[in-house]
mmCIF file of C-alpha atoms and ligand atoms in Angstrom:
data_model
loop_
_atom_site.group_PDB
_atom_site.id
_atom_site.type_symbol
_atom_site.label_atom_id
_atom_site.label_comp_id
_atom_site.label_asym_id
_atom_site.label_seq_id
_atom_site.Cartn_x
_atom_site.Cartn_y
_atom_site.Cartn_z
ATOM 1 C CA UNK A 1 30.875 4.407 15.264
ATOM 2 C CA UNK A 2 32.543 7.193 13.394
ATOM 3 C CA UNK A 3 35.359 6.454 11.030
ATOM 4 C CA UNK A 4 38.439 8.465 10.241
ATOM 5 C CA UNK A 5 38.866 9.515 6.663
ATOM 6 C CA UNK A 6 41.727 8.238 4.551
ATOM 7 C CA UNK A 7 43.223 10.951 2.426
ATOM 8 C CA UNK A 8 43.251 10.697 -1.349
ATOM 9 C CA UNK A 9 45.931 11.903 -3.715
ATOM 10 C CA UNK A 10 44.226 14.965 -5.137
ATOM 11 C CA UNK A 11 41.399 17.228 -3.991
ATOM 12 C CA UNK A 12 39.103 14.226 -3.580
ATOM 13 C CA UNK A 13 39.124 12.252 -0.369
ATOM 14 C CA UNK A 14 38.030 8.655 -0.094
ATOM 15 C CA UNK A 15 35.552 8.136 2.721
ATOM 16 C CA UNK A 16 34.718 4.430 2.519
ATOM 17 C CA UNK A 17 33.454 1.706 0.214
ATOM 18 C CA UNK A 18 29.854 2.050 -0.928
ATOM 19 C CA UNK A 19 29.186 -1.344 0.605
ATOM 20 C CA UNK A 20 30.366 -0.119 3.994
ATOM 21 C CA UNK A 21 26.968 1.605 4.280
ATOM 22 C CA UNK A 22 23.993 -0.776 4.146
ATOM 23 C CA UNK A 23 21.466 -0.018 1.429
ATOM 24 C CA UNK A 24 18.783 2.142 3.031
ATOM 25 C CA UNK A 25 21.037 2.994 5.952
ATOM 26 C CA UNK A 26 23.193 5.855 7.157
ATOM 27 C CA UNK A 27 26.575 6.346 8.737
ATOM 28 C CA UNK A 28 28.533 9.176 10.320
ATOM 29 C CA UNK A 29 32.131 10.083 9.577
ATOM 30 C CA UNK A 30 34.703 12.510 10.849
ATOM 31 C CA UNK A 31 36.616 13.725 7.829
ATOM 32 C CA UNK A 32 39.829 15.671 7.713
ATOM 33 C CA UNK A 33 39.791 18.109 4.835
ATOM 34 C CA UNK A 34 42.055 20.954 3.769
ATOM 35 C CA UNK A 35 39.516 23.201 5.528
ATOM 36 C CA UNK A 36 39.750 21.275 8.769
ATOM 37 C CA UNK A 37 37.933 18.446 10.477
ATOM 38 C CA UNK A 38 34.247 18.114 9.664
ATOM 39 C CA UNK A 39 31.572 15.779 11.000
ATOM 40 C CA UNK A 40 29.369 14.516 8.193
ATOM 41 C CA UNK A 41 26.914 11.712 7.551
ATOM 42 C CA UNK A 42 25.931 9.786 4.463
ATOM 43 C CA UNK A 43 22.625 8.147 3.585
ATOM 44 C CA UNK A 44 22.665 5.367 0.995
ATOM 45 C CA UNK A 45 19.800 4.557 -1.355
ATOM 46 C CA UNK A 46 20.940 1.783 -3.691
ATOM 47 C CA UNK A 47 23.743 3.204 -5.790
ATOM 48 C CA UNK A 48 22.993 6.775 -4.719
ATOM 49 C CA UNK A 49 24.440 8.539 -1.703
ATOM 50 C CA UNK A 50 23.462 11.816 -0.023
ATOM 51 C CA UNK A 51 25.862 13.558 2.342
ATOM 52 C CA UNK A 52 25.376 16.419 4.806
ATOM 53 C CA UNK A 53 27.191 18.080 7.664
ATOM 54 C CA UNK A 54 26.185 16.509 10.945
ATOM 55 C CA UNK A 55 24.926 19.784 12.318
ATOM 56 C CA UNK A 56 21.266 20.618 12.759
ATOM 57 C CA UNK A 57 20.345 24.055 11.363
ATOM 58 C CA UNK A 58 18.202 24.655 14.473
ATOM 59 C CA UNK A 59 20.911 24.959 17.134
ATOM 60 C CA UNK A 60 23.897 23.240 15.567
ATOM 61 C CA UNK A 61 23.923 20.010 17.538
ATOM 62 C CA UNK A 62 24.748 16.662 15.889
ATOM 63 C CA UNK A 63 21.647 14.984 14.483
ATOM 64 C CA UNK A 64 22.352 11.487 15.788
ATOM 65 C CA UNK A 65 21.747 10.707 19.466
ATOM 66 C CA UNK A 66 22.881 7.154 18.802
ATOM 67 C CA UNK A 67 25.910 6.935 16.466
ATOM 68 C CA UNK A 68 24.968 6.335 12.819
ATOM 69 C CA UNK A 69 21.216 6.594 13.448
ATOM 70 C CA UNK A 70 20.161 9.549 11.311
ATOM 71 C CA UNK A 71 16.941 8.155 9.862
ATOM 72 C CA UNK A 72 13.332 7.779 10.918
ATOM 73 C CA UNK A 73 12.152 4.343 11.978
ATOM 74 C CA UNK A 74 10.752 3.656 8.495
ATOM 75 C CA UNK A 75 13.930 5.145 6.942
ATOM 76 C CA UNK A 76 11.921 7.532 4.811
ATOM 77 C CA UNK A 77 13.588 10.731 6.053
ATOM 78 C CA UNK A 78 16.369 12.169 8.230
ATOM 79 C CA UNK A 79 15.517 13.064 11.824
ATOM 80 C CA UNK A 80 17.298 15.302 14.314
ATOM 81 C CA UNK A 81 17.383 13.483 17.649
ATOM 82 C CA UNK A 82 17.440 16.706 19.693
ATOM 83 C CA UNK A 83 14.084 18.325 18.845
ATOM 84 C CA UNK A 84 12.726 16.041 16.125
ATOM 85 C CA UNK A 85 13.171 18.132 12.975
ATOM 86 C CA UNK A 86 12.574 16.093 9.808
ATOM 87 C CA UNK A 87 14.601 16.463 6.610
ATOM 88 C CA UNK A 88 14.228 15.036 3.103
ATOM 89 C CA UNK A 89 16.967 12.564 2.252
ATOM 90 C CA UNK A 90 17.388 13.762 -1.339
ATOM 91 C CA UNK A 91 17.993 17.474 -0.693
ATOM 92 C CA UNK A 92 18.294 17.828 3.080
ATOM 93 C CA UNK A 93 15.392 20.278 3.264
ATOM 94 C CA UNK A 94 13.661 20.479 6.650
ATOM 95 C CA UNK A 95 9.951 19.868 6.105
ATOM 96 C CA UNK A 96 8.855 19.645 9.735
ATOM 97 C CA UNK A 97 10.146 21.013 13.019
ATOM 98 C CA UNK A 98 11.753 24.174 14.406
ATOM 99 C CA UNK A 99 13.979 24.771 11.359
ATOM 100 C CA UNK A 100 11.232 24.218 8.770
ATOM 101 C CA UNK A 101 12.381 25.410 5.321
ATOM 102 C CA UNK A 102 16.093 25.403 6.186
ATOM 103 C CA UNK A 103 18.261 22.697 4.583
ATOM 104 C CA UNK A 104 21.086 20.697 6.088
ATOM 105 C CA UNK A 105 24.471 21.873 4.765
ATOM 106 C CA UNK A 106 25.196 19.583 1.793
ATOM 107 C CA UNK A 107 28.492 17.787 1.260
ATOM 108 C CA UNK A 108 29.577 16.979 -2.304
ATOM 109 C CA UNK A 109 30.262 13.275 -2.724
ATOM 110 C CA UNK A 110 30.462 10.881 -5.633
ATOM 111 C CA UNK A 111 30.936 7.180 -6.185
ATOM 112 C CA UNK A 112 34.071 6.175 -8.049
ATOM 113 C CA UNK A 113 35.107 2.571 -8.482
ATOM 114 C CA UNK A 114 32.820 1.423 -5.685
ATOM 115 C CA UNK A 115 34.236 3.999 -3.282
ATOM 116 C CA UNK A 116 32.472 7.030 -1.831
ATOM 117 C CA UNK A 117 34.646 10.038 -2.467
ATOM 118 C CA UNK A 118 34.348 13.485 -0.944
ATOM 119 C CA UNK A 119 34.876 16.213 -3.512
ATOM 120 C CA UNK A 120 34.744 19.966 -3.577
ATOM 121 C CA UNK A 121 36.133 20.290 -0.078
HETATM 122 S S1 FES B 201 18.675 20.854 17.318
HETATM 123 FE FE1 FES B 201 17.782 19.738 15.674
HETATM 124 S S2 FES B 201 15.688 20.210 15.813
HETATM 125 FE FE2 FES B 201 16.568 21.335 17.411
#
């Protein structure tokens, strides 16, 4: 289930609480930024989060066939549900599949006060 973004006061936008994403899991969001509405997803690893546009570099489709399911079965990497491209969680680089060597578009996020905040929009 995608969640609407709540706007922050400055250039940063609060997406959700860190604890809203299970450790080792992922979640998709539709965020409204000054540059328009963007579909993104976030993968959580402990106290670290990694965010990307939900758009496969192969043909631009969303990566998740089932909402919020962006990861492989063993949760070791990101998978595109359309043609099976595999991406590293830490940098979004495709290491297998039709867009090999092309990264997912990164989204700048940070954790502040237990909240995941979108920055640099
Ligand atoms: S659309 Fe993602 S691998 Fe083809």
